[in-house]
mmCIF file of C-alpha atoms in Angstrom:
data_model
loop_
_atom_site.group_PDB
_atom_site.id
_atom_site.type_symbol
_atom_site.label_atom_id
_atom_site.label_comp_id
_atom_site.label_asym_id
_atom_site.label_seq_id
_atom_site.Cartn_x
_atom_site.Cartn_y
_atom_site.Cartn_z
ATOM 1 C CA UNK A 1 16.501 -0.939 9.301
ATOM 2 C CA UNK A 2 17.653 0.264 5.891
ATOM 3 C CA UNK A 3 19.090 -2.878 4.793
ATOM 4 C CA UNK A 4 15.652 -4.487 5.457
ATOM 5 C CA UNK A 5 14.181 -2.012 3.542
ATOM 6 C CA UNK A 6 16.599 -1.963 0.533
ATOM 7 C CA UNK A 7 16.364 -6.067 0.180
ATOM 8 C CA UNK A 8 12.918 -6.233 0.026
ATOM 9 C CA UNK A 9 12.852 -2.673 -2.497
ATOM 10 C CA UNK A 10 15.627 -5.007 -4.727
ATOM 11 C CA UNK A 11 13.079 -7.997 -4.918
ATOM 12 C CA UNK A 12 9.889 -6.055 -5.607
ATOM 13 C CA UNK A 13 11.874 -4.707 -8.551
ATOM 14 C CA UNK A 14 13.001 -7.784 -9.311
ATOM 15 C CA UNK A 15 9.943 -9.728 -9.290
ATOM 16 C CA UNK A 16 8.480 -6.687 -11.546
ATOM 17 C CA UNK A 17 10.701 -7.195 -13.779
ATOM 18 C CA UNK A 18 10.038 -11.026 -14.202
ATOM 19 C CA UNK A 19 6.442 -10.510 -14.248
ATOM 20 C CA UNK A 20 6.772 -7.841 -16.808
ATOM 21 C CA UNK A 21 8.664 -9.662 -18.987
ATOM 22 C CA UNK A 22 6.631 -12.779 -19.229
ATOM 23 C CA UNK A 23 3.736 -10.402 -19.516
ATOM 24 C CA UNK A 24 5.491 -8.640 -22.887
ATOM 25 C CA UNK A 25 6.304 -11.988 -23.967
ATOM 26 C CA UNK A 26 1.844 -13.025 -24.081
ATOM 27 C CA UNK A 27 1.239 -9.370 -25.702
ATOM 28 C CA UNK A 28 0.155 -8.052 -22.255
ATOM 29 C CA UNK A 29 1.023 -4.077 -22.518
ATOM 30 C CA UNK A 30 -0.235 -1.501 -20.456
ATOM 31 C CA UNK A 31 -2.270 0.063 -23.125
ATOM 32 C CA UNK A 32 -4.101 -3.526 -23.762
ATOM 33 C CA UNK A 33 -4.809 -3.470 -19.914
ATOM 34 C CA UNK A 34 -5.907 0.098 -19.359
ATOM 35 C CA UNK A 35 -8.156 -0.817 -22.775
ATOM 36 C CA UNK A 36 -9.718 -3.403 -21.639
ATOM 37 C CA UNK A 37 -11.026 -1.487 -18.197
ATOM 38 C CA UNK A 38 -12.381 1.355 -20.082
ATOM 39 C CA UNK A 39 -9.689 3.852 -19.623
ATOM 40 C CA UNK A 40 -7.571 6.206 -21.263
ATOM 41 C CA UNK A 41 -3.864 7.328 -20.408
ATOM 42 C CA UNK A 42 -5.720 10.907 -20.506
ATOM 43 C CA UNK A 43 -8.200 9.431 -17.324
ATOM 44 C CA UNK A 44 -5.907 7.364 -15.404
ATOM 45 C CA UNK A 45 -3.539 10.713 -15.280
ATOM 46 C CA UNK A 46 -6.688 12.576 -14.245
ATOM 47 C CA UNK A 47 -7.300 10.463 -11.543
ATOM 48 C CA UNK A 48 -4.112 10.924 -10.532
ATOM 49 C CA UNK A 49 -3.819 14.435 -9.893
ATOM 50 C CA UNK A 50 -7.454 14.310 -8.707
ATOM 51 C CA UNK A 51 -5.784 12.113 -5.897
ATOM 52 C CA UNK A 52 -2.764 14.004 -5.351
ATOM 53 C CA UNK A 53 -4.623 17.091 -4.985
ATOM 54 C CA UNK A 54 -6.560 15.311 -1.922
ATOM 55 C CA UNK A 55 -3.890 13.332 -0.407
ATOM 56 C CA UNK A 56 -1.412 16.218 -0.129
ATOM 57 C CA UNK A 57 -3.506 18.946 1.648
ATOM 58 C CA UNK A 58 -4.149 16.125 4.547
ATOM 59 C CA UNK A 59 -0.560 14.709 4.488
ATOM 60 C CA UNK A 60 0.671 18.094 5.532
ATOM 61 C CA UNK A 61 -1.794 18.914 7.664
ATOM 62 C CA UNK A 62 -1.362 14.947 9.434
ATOM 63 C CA UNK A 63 2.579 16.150 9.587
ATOM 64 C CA UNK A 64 2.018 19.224 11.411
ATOM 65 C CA UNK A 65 1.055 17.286 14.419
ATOM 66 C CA UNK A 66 3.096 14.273 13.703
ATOM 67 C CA UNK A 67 6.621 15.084 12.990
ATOM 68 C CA UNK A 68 6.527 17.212 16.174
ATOM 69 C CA UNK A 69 5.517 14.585 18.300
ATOM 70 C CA UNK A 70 7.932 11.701 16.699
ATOM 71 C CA UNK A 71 10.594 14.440 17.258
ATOM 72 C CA UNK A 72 9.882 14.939 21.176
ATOM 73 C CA UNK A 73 9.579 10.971 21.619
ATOM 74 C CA UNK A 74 12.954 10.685 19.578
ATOM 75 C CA UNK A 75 14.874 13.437 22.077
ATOM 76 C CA UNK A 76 13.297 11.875 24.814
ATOM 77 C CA UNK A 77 13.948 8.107 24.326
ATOM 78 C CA UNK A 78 16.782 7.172 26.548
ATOM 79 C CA UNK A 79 20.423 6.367 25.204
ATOM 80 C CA UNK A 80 20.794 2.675 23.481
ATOM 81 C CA UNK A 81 24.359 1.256 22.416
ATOM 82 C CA UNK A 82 24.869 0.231 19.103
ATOM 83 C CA UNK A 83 26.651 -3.179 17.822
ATOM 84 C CA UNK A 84 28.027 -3.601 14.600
#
C-alpha cells in the first residue's frame, strides 16, 4: 500500500517539476499568476489560515468518532497471512 502511494507521490513531483520548468522557461511565475487573478501573497495567506482555522476544529472533532471506530474494526478483523 505504501509503495503505491510513494510511486504515484514520485510522479506528481515529477510532473511538477516538468510543468514548472517549462512554465519558468514562458515567464510564467507565481507572482504573474496570483497578479493576474487579483490577489496578493498577503490574501492568498489570509485565506489560508481563514481555512485552516475551519478545517481543523471539524477534523478533530470528525477524528473523535473516527479513529475509534477504524481502531475497533482493525482489532476485530480476523487474522490474514502475508506474502512477500
Amino acid at each position: 500500500m505504501f509503495h503505491g502511494f510513494l510511486r504515484t507521490l514520485v510522479k506528481v513531483v515529477f510532473a511538477s517539476l516538468v510543468v514548472g520548468t517549462i512554465m519558468a522557461h514562458f515567464g510564467i511565475t507565481p507572482e504573474v499568476l496570483m497578479k493576474q487573478a487579483g490577489l496578493s501573497q498577503e490574501r492568498v495567506f489570509e485565506l489560508a489560515r481563514k481555512g485552516l482555522d475551519w478545517a481543523l476544529p471539524n477534523l478533530l472533532l470528525g477524528s473523535l468518532i473516527i479513529v475509534p471506530v477504524w481502531f475497533v474494526i482493525y482489532l476485530l478483523r480476523p487474522p490474514t497471512t502475508r506474502s512477500e
